[in-house]
């Protein structure tokens, strides 16, 4: 049975200055996801349907419901925390 072993990031607190980066990465993640879906033949639809390949999330990031945006933000936060946990620094 598969047992996940993520990088330990729970003790890493991100400074508030990272919020801009988190939002940019979240939007980028959505754009990449959207481009891949479109390439795979998905289109916008009012409900998700795997058979007809429609999803209501094929819209600009700014138009997504907050819950969908938060999924992308959570991914961005965890990636940044993993980068820091691995000993790298992020500088602007």
Tab-separated table of N, CA and C in Angstrom:
chain	number	residue	atom	x	y	z
A	1	UNK	N	0.833	-1.174	0.000
A	1	UNK	CA	0.000	0.000	0.000
A	1	UNK	C	0.882	1.244	0.000
A	2	UNK	N	0.496	2.212	-0.803
A	2	UNK	CA	1.245	3.462	-0.924
A	2	UNK	C	1.120	4.270	0.354
A	3	UNK	N	2.261	4.767	0.840
A	3	UNK	CA	2.282	5.625	2.028
A	3	UNK	C	3.044	6.903	1.675
A	4	UNK	N	2.333	8.034	1.558
A	4	UNK	CA	2.990	9.298	1.179
A	4	UNK	C	4.027	9.745	2.209
A	5	UNK	N	5.101	10.341	1.719
A	5	UNK	CA	6.157	10.895	2.574
A	5	UNK	C	6.504	12.301	2.090
A	6	UNK	N	5.591	13.266	2.321
A	6	UNK	CA	5.890	14.630	1.861
A	6	UNK	C	7.035	15.249	2.658
A	7	UNK	N	7.650	16.226	2.076
A	7	UNK	CA	8.693	16.988	2.765
A	7	UNK	C	8.055	17.651	3.973
A	8	UNK	N	8.744	17.633	5.091
A	8	UNK	CA	8.198	18.228	6.318
A	8	UNK	C	8.217	19.751	6.203
A	9	UNK	N	7.037	20.321	6.101
A	9	UNK	CA	6.913	21.766	5.932
A	9	UNK	C	6.047	22.410	7.012
A	10	UNK	N	5.489	21.612	7.901
A	10	UNK	CA	4.526	22.144	8.869
A	10	UNK	C	5.104	23.191	9.807
A	11	UNK	N	6.402	23.208	10.022
A	11	UNK	CA	7.010	24.188	10.926
A	11	UNK	C	7.492	25.452	10.205
A	12	UNK	N	7.264	25.533	8.920
A	12	UNK	CA	7.724	26.689	8.152
A	12	UNK	C	6.594	27.712	8.053
A	13	UNK	N	6.854	28.892	8.564
A	13	UNK	CA	5.899	29.998	8.480
A	13	UNK	C	6.364	30.931	7.369
A	14	UNK	N	5.494	31.219	6.465
A	14	UNK	CA	5.849	32.107	5.363
A	14	UNK	C	5.569	33.551	5.750
A	15	UNK	N	6.502	34.450	5.433
A	15	UNK	CA	6.267	35.872	5.726
A	15	UNK	C	5.142	36.418	4.843
A	16	UNK	N	4.491	37.451	5.308
A	16	UNK	CA	3.361	38.030	4.570
A	16	UNK	C	3.783	38.545	3.195
A	17	UNK	N	5.073	38.867	3.033
A	17	UNK	CA	5.558	39.332	1.728
A	17	UNK	C	5.417	38.261	0.646
A	18	UNK	N	5.232	37.013	1.057
A	18	UNK	CA	5.106	35.914	0.094
A	18	UNK	C	3.710	35.844	-0.527
A	19	UNK	N	2.743	36.581	0.021
A	19	UNK	CA	1.368	36.492	-0.484
A	19	UNK	C	1.268	36.865	-1.954
A	20	UNK	N	2.032	37.869	-2.374
A	20	UNK	CA	2.017	38.262	-3.789
A	20	UNK	C	2.533	37.119	-4.666
A	21	UNK	N	3.618	36.488	-4.238
A	21	UNK	CA	4.176	35.360	-4.981
A	21	UNK	C	3.202	34.187	-4.983
A	22	UNK	N	2.592	33.909	-3.841
A	22	UNK	CA	1.622	32.811	-3.754
A	22	UNK	C	0.490	33.040	-4.752
A	23	UNK	N	-0.025	34.251	-4.815
A	23	UNK	CA	-1.131	34.552	-5.735
A	23	UNK	C	-0.688	34.417	-7.188
A	24	UNK	N	0.527	34.872	-7.502
A	24	UNK	CA	1.033	34.752	-8.878
A	24	UNK	C	1.228	33.287	-9.261
A	25	UNK	N	1.755	32.494	-8.340
A	25	UNK	CA	1.956	31.072	-8.617
A	25	UNK	C	0.619	30.336	-8.718
A	26	UNK	N	-0.344	30.729	-7.900
A	26	UNK	CA	-1.667	30.111	-7.965
A	26	UNK	C	-2.308	30.377	-9.332
A	27	UNK	N	-2.206	31.607	-9.791
A	27	UNK	CA	-2.753	31.929	-11.110
A	27	UNK	C	-2.014	31.162	-12.205
A	28	UNK	N	-0.704	31.099	-12.094
A	28	UNK	CA	0.090	30.347	-13.070
A	28	UNK	C	-0.335	28.882	-13.081
A	29	UNK	N	-0.525	28.305	-11.904
A	29	UNK	CA	-0.948	26.912	-11.809
A	29	UNK	C	-2.282	26.707	-12.528
A	30	UNK	N	-3.206	27.626	-12.334
A	30	UNK	CA	-4.505	27.525	-13.010
A	30	UNK	C	-4.335	27.655	-14.525
A	31	UNK	N	-3.486	28.574	-14.963
A	31	UNK	CA	-3.261	28.763	-16.402
A	31	UNK	C	-2.665	27.506	-17.037
A	32	UNK	N	-1.713	26.884	-16.358
A	32	UNK	CA	-1.106	25.644	-16.875
A	32	UNK	C	-2.149	24.538	-16.914
A	33	UNK	N	-2.911	24.395	-15.824
A	33	UNK	CA	-3.966	23.386	-15.766
A	33	UNK	C	-4.959	23.600	-16.905
A	34	UNK	N	-5.385	24.857	-17.097
A	34	UNK	CA	-6.360	25.175	-18.139
A	34	UNK	C	-5.806	24.847	-19.529
A	35	UNK	N	-4.584	25.243	-19.786
A	35	UNK	CA	-3.968	24.977	-21.092
A	35	UNK	C	-3.894	23.474	-21.356
A	36	UNK	N	-3.535	22.706	-20.344
A	36	UNK	CA	-3.465	21.242	-20.494
A	36	UNK	C	-4.845	20.653	-20.751
A	37	UNK	N	-5.853	21.142	-20.032
A	37	UNK	CA	-7.224	20.646	-20.239
A	37	UNK	C	-7.672	20.935	-21.675
A	38	UNK	N	-7.469	22.168	-22.113
A	38	UNK	CA	-7.881	22.542	-23.471
A	38	UNK	C	-7.155	21.690	-24.502
A	39	UNK	N	-5.865	21.474	-24.294
A	39	UNK	CA	-5.076	20.635	-25.206
A	39	UNK	C	-5.631	19.212	-25.247
A	40	UNK	N	-6.170	18.751	-24.128
A	40	UNK	CA	-6.726	17.399	-24.052
A	40	UNK	C	-8.181	17.330	-24.518
A	41	UNK	N	-8.705	18.457	-25.044
A	41	UNK	CA	-10.037	18.447	-25.620
A	41	UNK	C	-11.156	18.866	-24.681
A	42	UNK	N	-10.823	19.399	-23.521
A	42	UNK	CA	-11.849	19.856	-22.581
A	42	UNK	C	-12.346	21.232	-23.004
A	43	UNK	N	-13.610	21.522	-22.667
A	43	UNK	CA	-14.205	22.823	-22.915
A	43	UNK	C	-14.971	23.260	-21.673
A	44	UNK	N	-15.376	24.528	-21.693
A	44	UNK	CA	-16.167	25.027	-20.582
A	44	UNK	C	-17.544	24.381	-20.621
A	45	UNK	N	-18.065	24.085	-19.439
A	45	UNK	CA	-19.432	23.594	-19.289
A	45	UNK	C	-19.913	23.963	-17.900
A	46	UNK	N	-21.205	24.065	-17.721
A	46	UNK	CA	-21.742	24.499	-16.431
A	46	UNK	C	-21.509	23.490	-15.315
A	47	UNK	N	-21.252	22.228	-15.676
A	47	UNK	CA	-20.916	21.202	-14.683
A	47	UNK	C	-19.754	20.376	-15.206
A	48	UNK	N	-19.027	19.761	-14.279
A	48	UNK	CA	-17.931	18.885	-14.699
A	48	UNK	C	-18.521	17.570	-15.190
A	49	UNK	N	-18.056	17.152	-16.349
A	49	UNK	CA	-18.502	15.892	-16.935
A	49	UNK	C	-17.301	15.262	-17.629
A	50	UNK	N	-16.793	14.190	-17.046
A	50	UNK	CA	-15.595	13.548	-17.594
A	50	UNK	C	-15.848	12.920	-18.967
A	51	UNK	N	-17.075	12.482	-19.229
A	51	UNK	CA	-17.374	11.872	-20.532
A	51	UNK	C	-17.359	12.897	-21.655
A	52	UNK	N	-17.993	14.041	-21.422
A	52	UNK	CA	-18.039	15.078	-22.462
A	52	UNK	C	-16.879	16.056	-22.349
A	53	UNK	N	-16.063	15.863	-21.328
A	53	UNK	CA	-14.892	16.714	-21.087
A	53	UNK	C	-15.270	18.189	-20.970
A	54	UNK	N	-16.188	18.466	-20.047
A	54	UNK	CA	-16.545	19.847	-19.758
A	54	UNK	C	-16.300	20.124	-18.280
A	55	UNK	N	-15.948	21.367	-17.994
A	55	UNK	CA	-15.718	21.792	-16.612
A	55	UNK	C	-16.026	23.276	-16.482
A	56	UNK	N	-16.629	23.674	-15.371
A	56	UNK	CA	-16.892	25.096	-15.169
A	56	UNK	C	-15.648	25.892	-14.777
A	57	UNK	N	-14.534	25.204	-14.570
A	57	UNK	CA	-13.305	25.889	-14.138
A	57	UNK	C	-12.440	26.369	-15.293
A	58	UNK	N	-12.872	26.150	-16.523
A	58	UNK	CA	-12.116	26.676	-17.670
A	58	UNK	C	-12.510	28.127	-17.913
A	59	UNK	N	-12.125	28.944	-16.956
A	59	UNK	CA	-12.365	30.383	-16.984
A	59	UNK	C	-11.120	31.063	-16.447
A	60	UNK	N	-10.967	32.370	-16.652
A	60	UNK	CA	-9.799	33.059	-16.096
A	60	UNK	C	-9.737	32.901	-14.575
A	61	UNK	N	-8.536	32.854	-14.055
A	61	UNK	CA	-8.313	32.693	-12.613
A	61	UNK	C	-9.107	33.713	-11.804
A	62	UNK	N	-9.123	34.963	-12.246
A	62	UNK	CA	-9.824	36.025	-11.519
A	62	UNK	C	-11.319	35.746	-11.381
A	63	UNK	N	-11.877	34.944	-12.286
A	63	UNK	CA	-13.300	34.636	-12.256
A	63	UNK	C	-13.642	33.372	-11.471
A	64	UNK	N	-12.624	32.650	-11.042
A	64	UNK	CA	-12.874	31.421	-10.279
A	64	UNK	C	-13.530	31.725	-8.938
A	65	UNK	N	-14.348	30.809	-8.449
A	65	UNK	CA	-14.848	30.961	-7.080
A	65	UNK	C	-13.682	30.900	-6.094
A	66	UNK	N	-13.820	31.552	-4.969
A	66	UNK	CA	-12.744	31.630	-3.969
A	66	UNK	C	-12.251	30.241	-3.555
A	67	UNK	N	-13.152	29.284	-3.438
A	67	UNK	CA	-12.750	27.925	-3.044
A	67	UNK	C	-11.794	27.286	-4.038
A	68	UNK	N	-12.034	27.511	-5.320
A	68	UNK	CA	-11.141	26.985	-6.360
A	68	UNK	C	-9.795	27.694	-6.327
A	69	UNK	N	-9.822	29.010	-6.116
A	69	UNK	CA	-8.563	29.757	-6.017
A	69	UNK	C	-7.741	29.247	-4.834
A	70	UNK	N	-8.412	28.944	-3.738
A	70	UNK	CA	-7.695	28.504	-2.534
A	70	UNK	C	-6.986	27.177	-2.760
A	71	UNK	N	-7.529	26.316	-3.596
A	71	UNK	CA	-6.850	25.058	-3.936
A	71	UNK	C	-5.514	25.370	-4.604
A	72	UNK	N	-5.521	26.307	-5.550
A	72	UNK	CA	-4.272	26.693	-6.228
A	72	UNK	C	-3.316	27.392	-5.271
A	73	UNK	N	-3.851	28.225	-4.377
A	73	UNK	CA	-2.995	28.903	-3.392
A	73	UNK	C	-2.338	27.893	-2.450
A	74	UNK	N	-3.090	26.901	-2.019
A	74	UNK	CA	-2.543	25.886	-1.109
A	74	UNK	C	-1.389	25.143	-1.772
A	75	UNK	N	-1.534	24.834	-3.047
A	75	UNK	CA	-0.450	24.178	-3.782
A	75	UNK	C	0.773	25.088	-3.836
A	76	UNK	N	0.566	26.352	-4.152
A	76	UNK	CA	1.673	27.309	-4.230
A	76	UNK	C	2.376	27.440	-2.880
A	77	UNK	N	1.588	27.555	-1.803
A	77	UNK	CA	2.187	27.664	-0.453
A	77	UNK	C	3.062	26.461	-0.143
A	78	UNK	N	2.552	25.275	-0.433
A	78	UNK	CA	3.302	24.057	-0.114
A	78	UNK	C	4.580	23.946	-0.948
A	79	UNK	N	4.523	24.375	-2.195
A	79	UNK	CA	5.738	24.348	-3.028
A	79	UNK	C	6.783	25.304	-2.459
A	80	UNK	N	6.363	26.503	-2.092
A	80	UNK	CA	7.298	27.472	-1.521
A	80	UNK	C	7.883	26.941	-0.217
A	81	UNK	N	7.051	26.367	0.629
A	81	UNK	CA	7.532	25.814	1.895
A	81	UNK	C	8.515	24.666	1.656
A	82	UNK	N	8.247	23.844	0.652
A	82	UNK	CA	9.155	22.739	0.332
A	82	UNK	C	10.497	23.265	-0.154
A	83	UNK	N	10.465	24.310	-0.981
A	83	UNK	CA	11.700	24.925	-1.468
A	83	UNK	C	12.541	25.395	-0.280
A	84	UNK	N	11.901	26.047	0.677
A	84	UNK	CA	12.604	26.539	1.870
A	84	UNK	C	13.096	25.376	2.725
A	85	UNK	N	12.269	24.363	2.916
A	85	UNK	CA	12.660	23.194	3.707
A	85	UNK	C	13.859	22.478	3.107
A	86	UNK	N	13.991	22.549	1.789
A	86	UNK	CA	15.122	21.898	1.095
A	86	UNK	C	16.386	22.753	1.133
A	87	UNK	N	16.302	23.913	1.794
A	87	UNK	CA	17.491	24.731	1.986
A	87	UNK	C	17.692	25.830	0.954
A	88	UNK	N	16.739	26.044	0.092
A	88	UNK	CA	16.849	27.118	-0.887
A	88	UNK	C	16.250	28.400	-0.344
A	89	UNK	N	16.641	29.507	-0.936
A	89	UNK	CA	16.100	30.802	-0.562
A	89	UNK	C	15.358	31.402	-1.740
A	90	UNK	N	14.331	32.146	-1.444
A	90	UNK	CA	13.589	32.850	-2.469
A	90	UNK	C	13.804	34.335	-2.246
A	91	UNK	N	14.339	35.004	-3.249
A	91	UNK	CA	14.623	36.434	-3.134
A	91	UNK	C	13.996	37.165	-4.301
A	92	UNK	N	13.637	38.398	-4.035
A	92	UNK	CA	13.131	39.241	-5.104
A	92	UNK	C	14.134	40.338	-5.376
